[in-house]
Amino acid sequence: MTVIDNMQPSDESIAAGNGVIGQRMLRKEDPALLTGEAVFTNDMKVPGALHLAVLRSPYAHAQIVSVDVSGALAMDGVLHAYSGADLADQWAAPMPCAWPVTDDMKNPPHYPLAVGKAAYVGDGVACVLATSDAIARDALEAIDVEYEPLPAVIDLESALADEVIVHDELGTNASYTWPLVIEENEGDCQQAMDTSAYVVKERYVQQRLIPMAMEPRAVVAMPQPFGGDITLYTATQIPHVLKVMTALTLGIPEQQLRVVCPAVGGGFGSKLDVYAEELLCVQLARTLGKPVRWNEERGENTQATIHGRAQIQDIELAADENGKITGLRVRLLADMGAYLQLITPGIPLLGAFLYGGVYEIPKAFDFSCTGVFTTMTPTDAYRGAGRPEATYAIEHAMDALAREMGIDPLELRRRNFIPKDAFPYEAYTGLVYDSGDHDKAATVAEDLVDYAGVRARQAEQNTPDATKRLGIGVSTYFEMCGLAPSRVLASLNYAAGGWESATVRVLPTSKIQVVTGTAPHGQGHETAWSMIAADKFGVDPADVDVLHSDTAIAPLGMDTYGSRSLPVGGVAISMACDQVIDKARKIAAHQMEANEDDLEFAGGMFTVKGSPDKEMPLAAVAFEAFTAHDLPDDLEPNLEMQVTYDPPNFSWPFGTHMCVVEIDTETGNTEVLQYVAVDDCGNKVNPLIVDGQVHGGVVQGLAQALYEEAAYDSDGNLQSSSLAEYLVPAASDVPSITLGESITPSPTNPLGVKGVGEAGTIGAAPCVMNAVVDALSGLGIRDIQMPASPVKVWTAIQEARNNTQENQQ
Amino acid sequence: MDVTITVNGQQHTHDVEPRTLLVHYIREHVGLTGTNIGCDTSSCGACSVHLNGEAAKSCTVLAAQADGMEITTIEGMAAADGTLHPMQQAFMENHGLQCGYCTPGMVMAATSLLDENPNPTEDEVRIGLEGNLCRCTGYHNIVKSVLAAANS
Amino acid sequence: MIPAAFDYVRAESAEEAISLIGQHGDESKFLAGGHSLVPLMKLRLAQPTVLIDIGRLTDLSYIREDGDMIAIGAMTRHMDVENSDVLKQHVPLLAHAASHVGDPQVRHRGTIGGSICHSDSASDLPATTLALGATYVAQGPNGTREIAAGDFYQGFLTTVLAPDELLTEIRVPKMNGAGWSFQKFNRRAQDWAIVGVAAWRRNGDSGVGLVNMGSVPILASGVSSALASGASIEDASAQAAEGCDPTSDLNASIEYREHLARVLTRRALEEASAS
């Protein structure tokens, strides 16, 4: 095993490939998914399983006075029923929060079923085990819970004012305040605010979002017949982290637990967690000695699975008379929800390093985030996890600055871009951006959208009486992904590491196995990882098997989130392949009686320079390694190497998005006429997969801008609790997407790759909202908060028109 | 009550509660789990099957209503020798799926769409799939897949 | 997701259906296409004890000319209304409105009769048939009666149908070449209208039906009277929200709905007048 960091890139290693990397190879995952053969967790057939159903609080905030499960127990088919109090002694520890962002962070104990108090609508208070899902759910209605309702806490500023305390034992709703002040001299930021030619002061609301993966969560916990082992099948993005956390929370030996992800139907961060139902199923299966399963209905999912975003952002952006940024101050008020789940408190902080965007920012940066508890579903990672929020704030504020200065927003950005030759660039934060070419990405986008042409059309079309107004939006972004080097995570108090593991083995019968610690849920890792190996070995990707998502088969890993799988996991695989080839080379050289240096390896074959009759295929080397009849003295048998790679840096994809919108001023409706995305994620292993990630990411960002909001009423009821009310758009509601090309390899890893899973989402929301405000600013409208629903846009237009009339009177 | 439904050409008879939804019948009684459940408000279309040849949301039909009818599920789309249906093939060639959870319903809706409109425009495809939600693909490649299938 | 338990019976004829519902009483309901009722049952917002499945009453699925009227059987599915050549020729507004109901899967199963009896003011066909001056035919144990659309809708999800009456037919006057327009405003294409307008016009005559502007579908008779007495489209449409009682929800305030009613009525009349 080797831990490698600080690896320098090798242009040779990319060039020396066998031509597989970069192909738009069709996905290996597809046939099983297309024919219905793929098994998602709730597809599993588990004879004799007990079905778990969870009774959830209908109140956002209430004392639980009593729980009477006798009515449920009396029903046919109901085997067990428990209140939170009944199970209180089952847990060795509260549910984990793996990111104590500050030493004094307040983290109230959170158990799989609430005892004493329910803290959000959806908080589990009791559960039932029955012979079928239908009976279990019927039985919930027979459980009698007496609640004493308390006032809900919905508004973040009221939460911060501690008008009503959510967790009595804390005495406050504030969980933490985390500052990041970067100044040459103390007071620089304030000075910039005081003395700069321009200061824009903006407040933005990142509305609460529901990740809404199409597969609702599901769990099957299966105890093994002897020995106390238990297998947890679950729709998760984090089998390895979940294994450790489950063992700790239940107080069971980690080695007795195996976590397996069947096919997982999307995650976007919502399956990056340790959930009550997973813990309940495992613990009940262990104690009862029977399989226990649970599946989530969508109406449950919208309440019982984590939400995203939910911040109030106050940003002050100072600039000199030319529009060069002189200072930046950000205050965040972040909604934790009722409890801290796995990385809830850290999400807003992941964006802290990105408020400077793609611009040259001096050390006059003052950031602080306060996390507060409310009586709503807990928040946690959702596609982009803190970085879309940060990008929104800077990109939307830049447009505000451009309008104040009376210059074109693209021009303002160009004045501030970090120039290409400045990379690797040490930013104001001390982080080093690996590579970037913002002007190129912007130019490609500009040409594709015909920026000048749209501006000309806009000038003609947007007369004061125009029914339909045209707007063009720009966003230029950096994304910080791959999560991080483990040492950086340590400095942030993040409780896990940032490495990834790969084992590559060539079987005696010549097929190649890649064992990865990544946990795909739609990203095509089986395809992409087999391409990496096939490219190294010169074999057909069909001859490479990728094993993943089972902690018995792939015991080492840090799972999939944060756009980390390729820049960390894929790189680990390429390194393991290199090590296997090195060993194979030694064996081949020994057996062909040649010098290692004279060996060439291509197309799966070792040849000897100058001896055209000597060759040894990889398959033969593998078999020789297996029989071990004639190996060099210091070499062990078998052809298998394991690498754990800890990245030396984040990876920094970047890009420019532009879009054209048309707003019907009579209805407030926004139509996106055109969307262009230029996303530079370095080298692309499979451009087909990359394109798909960008498309999907863009639509989620666009949906935040125009459609989605997890709306709560003042009593803390989620009003948009179904897909009928929570507006995930369909194909009919979104545009096609034009992709532009920009490839700037990363110098920090030998594949030259960066992540891309979240980039589309990061660029999209500010792009669309910049277009919306661009269309409307001519009417005197300063800003619109997301989502730019028709009623909101129309109302803003009315107010602006009334103001104009008043001003004219 | 007994219901008899022909599923992918094979007749099945099961005793079910009247409240059994067709999607649960297919998944639990017949044992075909390719048809997925993504919502509870008939919004997402992941459960779409062909009922007497037309796409229908099997979560919004009672098994009892489908008694005596013929349904085709995703498992019935490929040929007996495993050759993918042209729509399945088009989805694969155009990267029309990522996690695959919405895909069975999307394929069933798309084939029904082409049955009724063999040569749709891009707009007609988008409107034709208004009842099917996907969270992964952003629809761009799904539309491309359907148009490719129409041309094949 | 799983409805509460109920008993299920299947009717083989309209008469049998009526007899069955009489037997099983107030907590029983007819099941037509099921695409209004089953969703409510899955959320347990409706919990009938007996469902009487009328889905096999295929002789109630028809579209035929009947003199000046077109007679549409209550069990006719939305897709058949949408694709009907007879309707496209004689009542194109209705064929077009049907194409906006839900999505294709819903339209393959849902029926015009089911939609009308469900009486959701946010549905497209009640307001459209109201605008067209339809009459609905109901059959009960004591015979049949015809009910003018304007008299049919009583309140939120409530009609004048007796518990033991079955809607059998929707009768719509031929449009005779009148111009028409259907304006449905929503966030996503599959959604119910935030506000919708179904309108037809031939010279001084017009009919304007409003979707989702109150607890019942609304006939904007003030708009039609204004047009008839020579008002401009602009002026006539300005009255569209009169007598309406729209609600506010996640998508719209009352004021916004009233505004949309005026704008969409104006646009509908402009389009109807242009053809």
JSON list of C-alpha atoms in Angstrom, two decimals, chain A residues 670-770:
[
{"chain": "A", "resi": 670, "resn": "THR", "atom": "CA", "xyz": [-39.57, 33.86, -17.86]},
{"chain": "A", "resi": 671, "resn": "GLU", "atom": "CA", "xyz": [-38.64, 31.73, -20.82]},
{"chain": "A", "resi": 672, "resn": "VAL", "atom": "CA", "xyz": [-35.06, 30.66, -21.30]},
{"chain": "A", "resi": 673, "resn": "LEU", "atom": "CA", "xyz": [-34.49, 30.99, -25.03]},
{"chain": "A", "resi": 674, "resn": "GLN", "atom": "CA", "xyz": [-30.92, 29.86, -25.10]},
{"chain": "A", "resi": 675, "resn": "TYR", "atom": "CA", "xyz": [-28.41, 28.37, -22.69]},
{"chain": "A", "resi": 676, "resn": "VAL", "atom": "CA", "xyz": [-24.70, 28.08, -23.34]},
{"chain": "A", "resi": 677, "resn": "ALA", "atom": "CA", "xyz": [-22.31, 26.36, -20.96]},
{"chain": "A", "resi": 678, "resn": "VAL", "atom": "CA", "xyz": [-18.56, 26.25, -21.24]},
{"chain": "A", "resi": 679, "resn": "ASP", "atom": "CA", "xyz": [-17.24, 24.06, -18.45]},
{"chain": "A", "resi": 680, "resn": "ASP", "atom": "CA", "xyz": [-13.54, 23.34, -18.24]},
{"chain": "A", "resi": 681, "resn": "CYS", "atom": "CA", "xyz": [-12.88, 20.28, -16.16]},
{"chain": "A", "resi": 682, "resn": "GLY", "atom": "CA", "xyz": [-9.43, 19.58, -17.55]},
{"chain": "A", "resi": 683, "resn": "ASN", "atom": "CA", "xyz": [-8.92, 16.38, -19.48]},
{"chain": "A", "resi": 684, "resn": "LYS", "atom": "CA", "xyz": [-12.02, 14.35, -20.09]},
{"chain": "A", "resi": 685, "resn": "VAL", "atom": "CA", "xyz": [-11.96, 10.61, -19.67]},
{"chain": "A", "resi": 686, "resn": "ASN", "atom": "CA", "xyz": [-15.36, 10.20, -21.34]},
{"chain": "A", "resi": 687, "resn": "PRO", "atom": "CA", "xyz": [-16.80, 13.39, -22.89]},
{"chain": "A", "resi": 688, "resn": "LEU", "atom": "CA", "xyz": [-20.22, 11.74, -23.20]},
{"chain": "A", "resi": 689, "resn": "ILE", "atom": "CA", "xyz": [-20.42, 11.39, -19.44]},
{"chain": "A", "resi": 690, "resn": "VAL", "atom": "CA", "xyz": [-19.00, 14.87, -18.88]},
{"chain": "A", "resi": 691, "resn": "ASP", "atom": "CA", "xyz": [-21.64, 16.41, -21.13]},
{"chain": "A", "resi": 692, "resn": "GLY", "atom": "CA", "xyz": [-24.38, 14.57, -19.27]},
{"chain": "A", "resi": 693, "resn": "GLN", "atom": "CA", "xyz": [-23.12, 15.83, -15.91]},
{"chain": "A", "resi": 694, "resn": "VAL", "atom": "CA", "xyz": [-23.12, 19.40, -17.20]},
{"chain": "A", "resi": 695, "resn": "HIS", "atom": "CA", "xyz": [-26.64, 19.11, -18.66]},
{"chain": "A", "resi": 696, "resn": "GLY", "atom": "CA", "xyz": [-28.03, 17.73, -15.45]},
{"chain": "A", "resi": 697, "resn": "GLY", "atom": "CA", "xyz": [-26.19, 20.21, -13.28]},
{"chain": "A", "resi": 698, "resn": "VAL", "atom": "CA", "xyz": [-27.31, 23.17, -15.39]},
{"chain": "A", "resi": 699, "resn": "VAL", "atom": "CA", "xyz": [-30.97, 22.18, -15.18]},
{"chain": "A", "resi": 700, "resn": "GLN", "atom": "CA", "xyz": [-30.79, 21.87, -11.40]},
{"chain": "A", "resi": 701, "resn": "GLY", "atom": "CA", "xyz": [-29.26, 25.35, -11.16]},
{"chain": "A", "resi": 702, "resn": "LEU", "atom": "CA", "xyz": [-31.80, 26.75, -13.59]},
{"chain": "A", "resi": 703, "resn": "ALA", "atom": "CA", "xyz": [-34.54, 25.10, -11.57]},
{"chain": "A", "resi": 704, "resn": "GLN", "atom": "CA", "xyz": [-33.34, 26.89, -8.44]},
{"chain": "A", "resi": 705, "resn": "ALA", "atom": "CA", "xyz": [-33.47, 30.17, -10.32]},
{"chain": "A", "resi": 706, "resn": "LEU", "atom": "CA", "xyz": [-36.92, 29.75, -11.79]},
{"chain": "A", "resi": 707, "resn": "TYR", "atom": "CA", "xyz": [-38.91, 26.95, -10.21]},
{"chain": "A", "resi": 708, "resn": "GLU", "atom": "CA", "xyz": [-38.01, 25.38, -6.91]},
{"chain": "A", "resi": 709, "resn": "GLU", "atom": "CA", "xyz": [-38.59, 26.31, -3.31]},
{"chain": "A", "resi": 710, "resn": "ALA", "atom": "CA", "xyz": [-39.23, 24.24, -0.19]},
{"chain": "A", "resi": 711, "resn": "ALA", "atom": "CA", "xyz": [-41.87, 26.60, 1.17]},
{"chain": "A", "resi": 712, "resn": "TYR", "atom": "CA", "xyz": [-42.92, 26.46, 4.80]},
{"chain": "A", "resi": 713, "resn": "ASP", "atom": "CA", "xyz": [-45.92, 28.11, 6.40]},
{"chain": "A", "resi": 714, "resn": "SER", "atom": "CA", "xyz": [-45.65, 29.91, 9.71]},
{"chain": "A", "resi": 715, "resn": "ASP", "atom": "CA", "xyz": [-46.59, 26.75, 11.60]},
{"chain": "A", "resi": 716, "resn": "GLY", "atom": "CA", "xyz": [-43.64, 24.94, 10.10]},
{"chain": "A", "resi": 717, "resn": "ASN", "atom": "CA", "xyz": [-45.58, 22.80, 7.64]},
{"chain": "A", "resi": 718, "resn": "LEU", "atom": "CA", "xyz": [-43.81, 22.09, 4.38]},
{"chain": "A", "resi": 719, "resn": "GLN", "atom": "CA", "xyz": [-46.28, 23.26, 1.79]},
{"chain": "A", "resi": 720, "resn": "SER", "atom": "CA", "xyz": [-44.40, 21.96, -1.23]},
{"chain": "A", "resi": 721, "resn": "SER", "atom": "CA", "xyz": [-44.21, 18.40, 0.02]},
{"chain": "A", "resi": 722, "resn": "SER", "atom": "CA", "xyz": [-44.91, 16.55, -3.21]},
{"chain": "A", "resi": 723, "resn": "LEU", "atom": "CA", "xyz": [-43.72, 16.61, -6.79]},
{"chain": "A", "resi": 724, "resn": "ALA", "atom": "CA", "xyz": [-47.02, 18.23, -7.70]},
{"chain": "A", "resi": 725, "resn": "GLU", "atom": "CA", "xyz": [-46.16, 21.31, -5.64]},
{"chain": "A", "resi": 726, "resn": "TYR", "atom": "CA", "xyz": [-42.37, 21.26, -5.55]},
{"chain": "A", "resi": 727, "resn": "LEU", "atom": "CA", "xyz": [-41.56, 22.22, -9.09]},
{"chain": "A", "resi": 728, "resn": "VAL", "atom": "CA", "xyz": [-38.88, 19.94, -10.46]},
{"chain": "A", "resi": 729, "resn": "PRO", "atom": "CA", "xyz": [-39.13, 20.85, -14.14]},
{"chain": "A", "resi": 730, "resn": "ALA", "atom": "CA", "xyz": [-39.83, 18.40, -16.95]},
{"chain": "A", "resi": 731, "resn": "ALA", "atom": "CA", "xyz": [-38.38, 18.38, -20.48]},
{"chain": "A", "resi": 732, "resn": "SER", "atom": "CA", "xyz": [-41.18, 20.71, -21.55]},
{"chain": "A", "resi": 733, "resn": "ASP", "atom": "CA", "xyz": [-40.04, 23.34, -19.08]},
{"chain": "A", "resi": 734, "resn": "VAL", "atom": "CA", "xyz": [-36.33, 23.71, -19.79]},
{"chain": "A", "resi": 735, "resn": "PRO", "atom": "CA", "xyz": [-34.27, 24.56, -22.87]},
{"chain": "A", "resi": 736, "resn": "SER", "atom": "CA", "xyz": [-31.74, 22.50, -24.73]},
{"chain": "A", "resi": 737, "resn": "ILE", "atom": "CA", "xyz": [-28.19, 23.29, -23.73]},
{"chain": "A", "resi": 738, "resn": "THR", "atom": "CA", "xyz": [-25.32, 24.23, -26.01]},
{"chain": "A", "resi": 739, "resn": "LEU", "atom": "CA", "xyz": [-21.96, 23.13, -24.70]},
{"chain": "A", "resi": 740, "resn": "GLY", "atom": "CA", "xyz": [-18.73, 24.86, -25.57]},
{"chain": "A", "resi": 741, "resn": "GLU", "atom": "CA", "xyz": [-15.31, 23.35, -25.32]},
{"chain": "A", "resi": 742, "resn": "SER", "atom": "CA", "xyz": [-12.46, 24.42, -23.11]},
{"chain": "A", "resi": 743, "resn": "ILE", "atom": "CA", "xyz": [-9.84, 22.03, -21.82]},
{"chain": "A", "resi": 744, "resn": "THR", "atom": "CA", "xyz": [-7.16, 23.25, -19.45]},
{"chain": "A", "resi": 745, "resn": "PRO", "atom": "CA", "xyz": [-5.55, 20.21, -17.84]},
{"chain": "A", "resi": 746, "resn": "SER", "atom": "CA", "xyz": [-4.88, 20.18, -14.14]},
{"chain": "A", "resi": 747, "resn": "PRO", "atom": "CA", "xyz": [-1.21, 20.13, -13.28]},
{"chain": "A", "resi": 748, "resn": "THR", "atom": "CA", "xyz": [-1.83, 18.46, -9.94]},
{"chain": "A", "resi": 749, "resn": "ASN", "atom": "CA", "xyz": [-2.51, 14.90, -11.07]},
{"chain": "A", "resi": 750, "resn": "PRO", "atom": "CA", "xyz": [-1.15, 12.66, -13.80]},
{"chain": "A", "resi": 751, "resn": "LEU", "atom": "CA", "xyz": [-4.46, 12.41, -15.63]},
{"chain": "A", "resi": 752, "resn": "GLY", "atom": "CA", "xyz": [-4.78, 16.19, -15.73]},
{"chain": "A", "resi": 753, "resn": "VAL", "atom": "CA", "xyz": [-8.41, 15.85, -14.68]},
{"chain": "A", "resi": 754, "resn": "LYS", "atom": "CA", "xyz": [-10.74, 17.82, -12.46]},
{"chain": "A", "resi": 755, "resn": "GLY", "atom": "CA", "xyz": [-14.22, 17.02, -11.20]},
{"chain": "A", "resi": 756, "resn": "VAL", "atom": "CA", "xyz": [-17.38, 18.07, -13.04]},
{"chain": "A", "resi": 757, "resn": "GLY", "atom": "CA", "xyz": [-20.40, 16.66, -11.24]},
{"chain": "A", "resi": 758, "resn": "GLU", "atom": "CA", "xyz": [-21.44, 19.92, -9.64]},
{"chain": "A", "resi": 759, "resn": "ALA", "atom": "CA", "xyz": [-19.98, 22.50, -12.01]},
{"chain": "A", "resi": 760, "resn": "GLY", "atom": "CA", "xyz": [-23.12, 22.89, -14.09]},
{"chain": "A", "resi": 761, "resn": "THR", "atom": "CA", "xyz": [-25.20, 23.67, -11.03]},
{"chain": "A", "resi": 762, "resn": "ILE", "atom": "CA", "xyz": [-22.64, 26.17, -9.78]},
{"chain": "A", "resi": 763, "resn": "GLY", "atom": "CA", "xyz": [-22.70, 28.17, -12.97]},
{"chain": "A", "resi": 764, "resn": "ALA", "atom": "CA", "xyz": [-26.39, 28.06, -13.74]},
{"chain": "A", "resi": 765, "resn": "ALA", "atom": "CA", "xyz": [-28.41, 29.81, -11.06]},
{"chain": "A", "resi": 766, "resn": "PRO", "atom": "CA", "xyz": [-26.46, 33.08, -11.21]},
{"chain": "A", "resi": 767, "resn": "CYS", "atom": "CA", "xyz": [-26.44, 32.94, -15.00]},
{"chain": "A", "resi": 768, "resn": "VAL", "atom": "CA", "xyz": [-30.23, 32.72, -15.17]},
{"chain": "A", "resi": 769, "resn": "MET", "atom": "CA", "xyz": [-30.89, 35.28, -12.45]},
{"chain": "A", "resi": 770, "resn": "ASN", "atom": "CA", "xyz": [-28.41, 37.69, -14.01]}
]
